[in-house]
Tab-separated table of C-alpha atoms in Angstrom:
chain	number	residue	atom	x	y	z
A	1	UNK	CA	89.884	-45.600	217.537
A	2	UNK	CA	90.839	-46.080	213.355
A	3	UNK	CA	91.433	-43.006	211.765
A	4	UNK	CA	89.570	-41.517	208.616
A	5	UNK	CA	89.220	-44.826	206.350
A	6	UNK	CA	89.559	-44.614	203.011
A	7	UNK	CA	88.798	-46.961	199.902
A	8	UNK	CA	90.000	-48.169	197.637
A	9	UNK	CA	93.198	-47.149	197.585
A	10	UNK	CA	93.864	-47.133	194.340
A	11	UNK	CA	91.184	-47.242	191.645
A	12	UNK	CA	91.983	-47.417	187.415
A	13	UNK	CA	89.435	-46.815	185.481
A	14	UNK	CA	88.509	-46.663	181.801
A	15	UNK	CA	87.713	-43.637	180.007
A	16	UNK	CA	83.442	-42.672	180.301
A	17	UNK	CA	83.444	-46.011	183.386
A	18	UNK	CA	82.328	-44.343	186.369
A	19	UNK	CA	84.859	-43.711	189.804
A	20	UNK	CA	83.753	-44.087	193.385
A	21	UNK	CA	85.615	-43.477	195.507
A	22	UNK	CA	84.409	-43.975	199.427
A	23	UNK	CA	85.413	-41.924	202.683
A	24	UNK	CA	84.468	-43.351	206.301
A	25	UNK	CA	85.455	-40.310	208.709
A	26	UNK	CA	87.604	-40.453	212.460
A	27	UNK	CA	84.910	-42.052	215.058
A	28	UNK	CA	82.291	-39.346	216.313
A	29	UNK	CA	83.243	-36.847	213.636
A	30	UNK	CA	80.234	-35.215	211.019
A	31	UNK	CA	82.244	-33.156	208.530
A	32	UNK	CA	83.259	-34.447	206.098
A	33	UNK	CA	86.285	-32.147	203.484
A	34	UNK	CA	87.019	-34.149	199.985
A	35	UNK	CA	90.492	-32.548	198.570
A	36	UNK	CA	91.769	-33.413	194.868
A	37	UNK	CA	96.013	-33.140	194.277
A	38	UNK	CA	97.302	-33.197	191.248
A	39	UNK	CA	100.810	-34.917	190.638
A	40	UNK	CA	103.279	-32.095	191.716
A	41	UNK	CA	101.360	-29.659	193.168
A	42	UNK	CA	98.405	-28.675	196.492
A	43	UNK	CA	95.514	-29.937	197.656
A	44	UNK	CA	92.080	-28.030	196.170
A	45	UNK	CA	88.784	-28.212	198.486
A	46	UNK	CA	86.069	-29.768	196.015
A	47	UNK	CA	83.299	-30.753	198.796
A	48	UNK	CA	81.781	-30.423	202.293
A	49	UNK	CA	79.990	-33.141	203.127
A	50	UNK	CA	77.594	-32.958	206.701
A	51	UNK	CA	75.552	-35.457	207.709
A	52	UNK	CA	72.767	-35.539	204.875
A	53	UNK	CA	73.757	-32.410	203.612
A	54	UNK	CA	76.302	-30.577	201.619
A	55	UNK	CA	77.466	-27.398	202.901
A	56	UNK	CA	79.957	-26.225	200.530
A	57	UNK	CA	80.692	-27.766	196.798
A	58	UNK	CA	81.984	-24.799	195.267
A	59	UNK	CA	85.409	-27.457	194.151
A	60	UNK	CA	84.036	-29.500	192.306
A	61	UNK	CA	83.489	-29.570	189.435
A	62	UNK	CA	79.123	-29.055	188.332
A	63	UNK	CA	78.913	-31.913	185.883
A	64	UNK	CA	80.023	-35.341	186.151
A	65	UNK	CA	80.973	-34.893	190.746
A	66	UNK	CA	78.776	-35.629	192.562
A	67	UNK	CA	79.667	-36.369	196.632
A	68	UNK	CA	76.737	-37.411	199.618
A	69	UNK	CA	77.467	-38.120	203.235
A	70	UNK	CA	74.594	-40.463	204.036
A	71	UNK	CA	72.087	-41.036	207.730
A	72	UNK	CA	73.703	-44.375	207.781
A	73	UNK	CA	77.628	-45.191	205.982
A	74	UNK	CA	80.496	-43.538	204.762
A	75	UNK	CA	80.843	-40.361	202.234
A	76	UNK	CA	80.560	-41.614	198.702
A	77	UNK	CA	82.478	-38.725	196.631
A	78	UNK	CA	80.890	-40.531	192.132
A	79	UNK	CA	82.823	-39.462	188.990
A	80	UNK	CA	81.012	-40.593	186.321
A	81	UNK	CA	82.440	-40.151	182.229
A	82	UNK	CA	85.583	-40.050	183.585
A	83	UNK	CA	87.892	-38.471	181.977
A	84	UNK	CA	92.101	-38.837	181.377
A	85	UNK	CA	91.935	-35.865	183.561
A	86	UNK	CA	89.939	-36.638	186.221
A	87	UNK	CA	93.668	-39.233	186.807
A	88	UNK	CA	94.991	-37.188	190.644
A	89	UNK	CA	94.983	-38.493	194.491
A	90	UNK	CA	91.666	-38.184	196.313
A	91	UNK	CA	92.388	-37.073	199.863
A	92	UNK	CA	88.773	-37.242	202.389
A	93	UNK	CA	89.331	-35.447	205.959
A	94	UNK	CA	87.022	-35.265	208.973
A	95	UNK	CA	86.650	-32.974	212.046
A	96	UNK	CA	84.271	-33.304	215.008
A	97	UNK	CA	83.470	-29.571	214.670
A	98	UNK	CA	83.977	-27.047	211.842
A	99	UNK	CA	86.086	-25.061	213.629
A	100	UNK	CA	89.129	-26.586	214.808
A	101	UNK	CA	91.840	-26.206	212.756
A	102	UNK	CA	93.976	-28.959	214.512
A	103	UNK	CA	91.006	-31.465	214.620
A	104	UNK	CA	90.903	-32.206	211.030
A	105	UNK	CA	92.895	-35.587	209.938
A	106	UNK	CA	92.933	-37.312	206.770
A	107	UNK	CA	92.462	-40.347	205.491
A	108	UNK	CA	95.615	-41.867	203.263
A	109	UNK	CA	93.346	-41.256	200.021
A	110	UNK	CA	92.468	-42.863	197.231
A	111	UNK	CA	94.641	-43.028	193.953
A	112	UNK	CA	92.730	-42.319	190.643
A	113	UNK	CA	94.311	-43.608	187.526
A	114	UNK	CA	92.544	-43.311	184.340
A	115	UNK	CA	93.671	-45.157	181.636
B	1	UNK	CA	90.507	-14.700	196.796
B	2	UNK	CA	93.286	-16.697	198.758
B	3	UNK	CA	96.514	-17.615	197.801
B	4	UNK	CA	99.417	-19.347	199.130
B	5	UNK	CA	103.112	-18.573	197.664
B	6	UNK	CA	106.042	-21.346	199.083
B	7	UNK	CA	109.222	-22.353	197.621
B	8	UNK	CA	109.183	-25.349	195.249
B	9	UNK	CA	112.112	-27.326	197.036
B	10	UNK	CA	114.589	-26.775	199.495
B	11	UNK	CA	117.694	-28.918	200.036
B	12	UNK	CA	119.646	-29.661	203.275
B	13	UNK	CA	121.785	-32.129	205.151
B	14	UNK	CA	121.311	-34.124	208.083
B	15	UNK	CA	121.312	-31.959	211.399
B	16	UNK	CA	120.941	-28.913	209.609
B	17	UNK	CA	118.189	-26.405	210.271
B	18	UNK	CA	115.610	-25.220	207.353
B	19	UNK	CA	113.087	-22.744	207.435
B	20	UNK	CA	110.424	-23.155	204.333
B	21	UNK	CA	108.121	-20.006	204.309
B	22	UNK	CA	105.198	-19.220	202.981
B	23	UNK	CA	103.404	-15.999	202.316
B	24	UNK	CA	99.419	-15.464	202.023
B	25	UNK	CA	96.859	-13.073	200.528
B	26	UNK	CA	93.326	-13.734	201.676
B	27	UNK	CA	90.119	-12.151	202.492
B	28	UNK	CA	89.836	-12.677	206.313
B	29	UNK	CA	92.587	-14.479	208.146
B	30	UNK	CA	91.379	-17.565	210.544
B	31	UNK	CA	94.999	-18.740	210.967
B	32	UNK	CA	98.245	-20.948	208.974
B	33	UNK	CA	98.503	-24.301	208.615
B	34	UNK	CA	101.822	-26.358	207.965
B	35	UNK	CA	101.470	-30.055	206.880
B	36	UNK	CA	103.860	-32.953	205.877
B	37	UNK	CA	103.590	-35.148	202.747
B	38	UNK	CA	105.738	-38.200	202.847
B	39	UNK	CA	106.191	-39.585	199.091
B	40	UNK	CA	102.300	-41.815	198.278
B	41	UNK	CA	101.049	-40.235	202.424
B	42	UNK	CA	98.324	-38.684	203.855
B	43	UNK	CA	99.277	-35.236	205.000
B	44	UNK	CA	100.090	-35.067	208.564
B	45	UNK	CA	99.138	-31.730	210.807
B	46	UNK	CA	102.177	-30.807	212.120
B	47	UNK	CA	101.400	-27.243	213.777
B	48	UNK	CA	98.678	-23.885	213.523
B	49	UNK	CA	99.142	-20.663	214.635
B	50	UNK	CA	96.425	-18.645	214.813
B	51	UNK	CA	98.386	-15.234	216.793
B	52	UNK	CA	102.058	-13.743	215.796
B	53	UNK	CA	104.256	-15.312	217.593
B	54	UNK	CA	106.588	-18.830	218.086
B	55	UNK	CA	105.031	-22.297	218.803
B	56	UNK	CA	107.941	-25.185	219.504
B	57	UNK	CA	106.862	-28.445	219.212
B	58	UNK	CA	110.302	-30.313	219.414
B	59	UNK	CA	112.239	-30.376	216.245
B	60	UNK	CA	109.494	-28.183	214.769
B	61	UNK	CA	108.942	-24.902	214.898
B	62	UNK	CA	106.294	-22.593	213.284
B	63	UNK	CA	106.242	-19.148	213.285
B	64	UNK	CA	103.692	-16.452	212.536
B	65	UNK	CA	103.208	-12.457	211.450
B	66	UNK	CA	99.968	-10.992	210.554
B	67	UNK	CA	101.487	-8.035	209.626
B	68	UNK	CA	103.258	-9.103	207.215
B	69	UNK	CA	101.118	-12.224	205.361
B	70	UNK	CA	103.832	-13.875	206.584
B	71	UNK	CA	104.600	-17.407	208.530
B	72	UNK	CA	107.661	-20.225	208.339
B	73	UNK	CA	107.789	-23.755	209.687
B	74	UNK	CA	111.213	-24.725	210.856
B	75	UNK	CA	112.786	-28.064	211.062
B	76	UNK	CA	116.122	-28.195	213.200
B	77	UNK	CA	117.971	-30.837	213.581
B	78	UNK	CA	117.144	-32.111	210.880
B	79	UNK	CA	116.494	-36.738	209.829
B	80	UNK	CA	116.660	-38.808	206.266
B	81	UNK	CA	112.669	-39.274	207.442
B	82	UNK	CA	111.988	-35.530	207.112
B	83	UNK	CA	112.252	-35.117	203.544
B	84	UNK	CA	109.220	-34.934	202.442
B	85	UNK	CA	106.083	-32.391	200.821
B	86	UNK	CA	105.516	-29.891	203.880
B	87	UNK	CA	102.425	-27.799	202.820
B	88	UNK	CA	100.927	-24.323	204.257
B	89	UNK	CA	97.727	-23.560	204.396
B	90	UNK	CA	94.991	-21.562	205.731
B	91	UNK	CA	90.901	-22.075	206.276
B	92	UNK	CA	88.792	-20.418	203.999
B	93	UNK	CA	87.578	-16.981	203.980
B	94	UNK	CA	83.919	-18.808	205.802
B	95	UNK	CA	86.615	-19.609	208.791
B	96	UNK	CA	85.657	-23.307	208.837
B	97	UNK	CA	87.581	-25.800	207.894
B	98	UNK	CA	87.700	-25.358	204.567
B	99	UNK	CA	91.383	-25.008	203.909
B	100	UNK	CA	93.509	-23.380	200.834
B	101	UNK	CA	96.045	-25.137	200.159
B	102	UNK	CA	99.997	-23.607	199.389
B	103	UNK	CA	101.718	-25.991	196.490
B	104	UNK	CA	103.643	-27.668	198.626
B	105	UNK	CA	107.796	-27.374	199.295
B	106	UNK	CA	110.366	-30.417	198.232
B	107	UNK	CA	112.282	-30.340	201.190
B	108	UNK	CA	115.461	-33.625	200.675
B	109	UNK	CA	117.637	-33.707	203.123
B	110	UNK	CA	120.941	-35.626	202.195
B	111	UNK	CA	123.497	-37.464	204.899
């Protein structure tokens, strides 16, 4: 059973471009969480999605950021018109249910660098 | 709101025991978990305490005192590969798996 997959692992964008980050949850998992980690800091919650639904986006900036988890395919975190402050590691995690801390698994992350 | 406090750095030698403390403030409590993260890697789940007391898993143990809003991660027989960052985390006040993380404790193990 493959783990949580994220791609790309590293992404370089120039200011003003769009960044698109993908996350494929573990097989059988229908709950996806996105987190952002700045250097030397802990992970900060961004958004929680189930298939075709955004459950909680309280941690996501109101502008330029959006997320989706379609019926088919991976979850996508989209950042439009990137700025240098968006440079960070973005992790997604998946779980088979909305509770059960020991059943949340993290992907390897996408390291976004904005030039 | 919810917040977690943990030391920023800890240093120890191989074979030693180290304790990483975490104090938390939450509006509702659903348990305390610990994650390990090596440089450039993904957070990996280590342990979870919902009730008071000590949970032991091999060389790692985790303790919780709900009355003190305090927990710790205990690492025994330290190995070089244990050099990593360790994060305590709590579920959000809603109880589901939206996690609130501490800033992390960077453990350096020396020969």
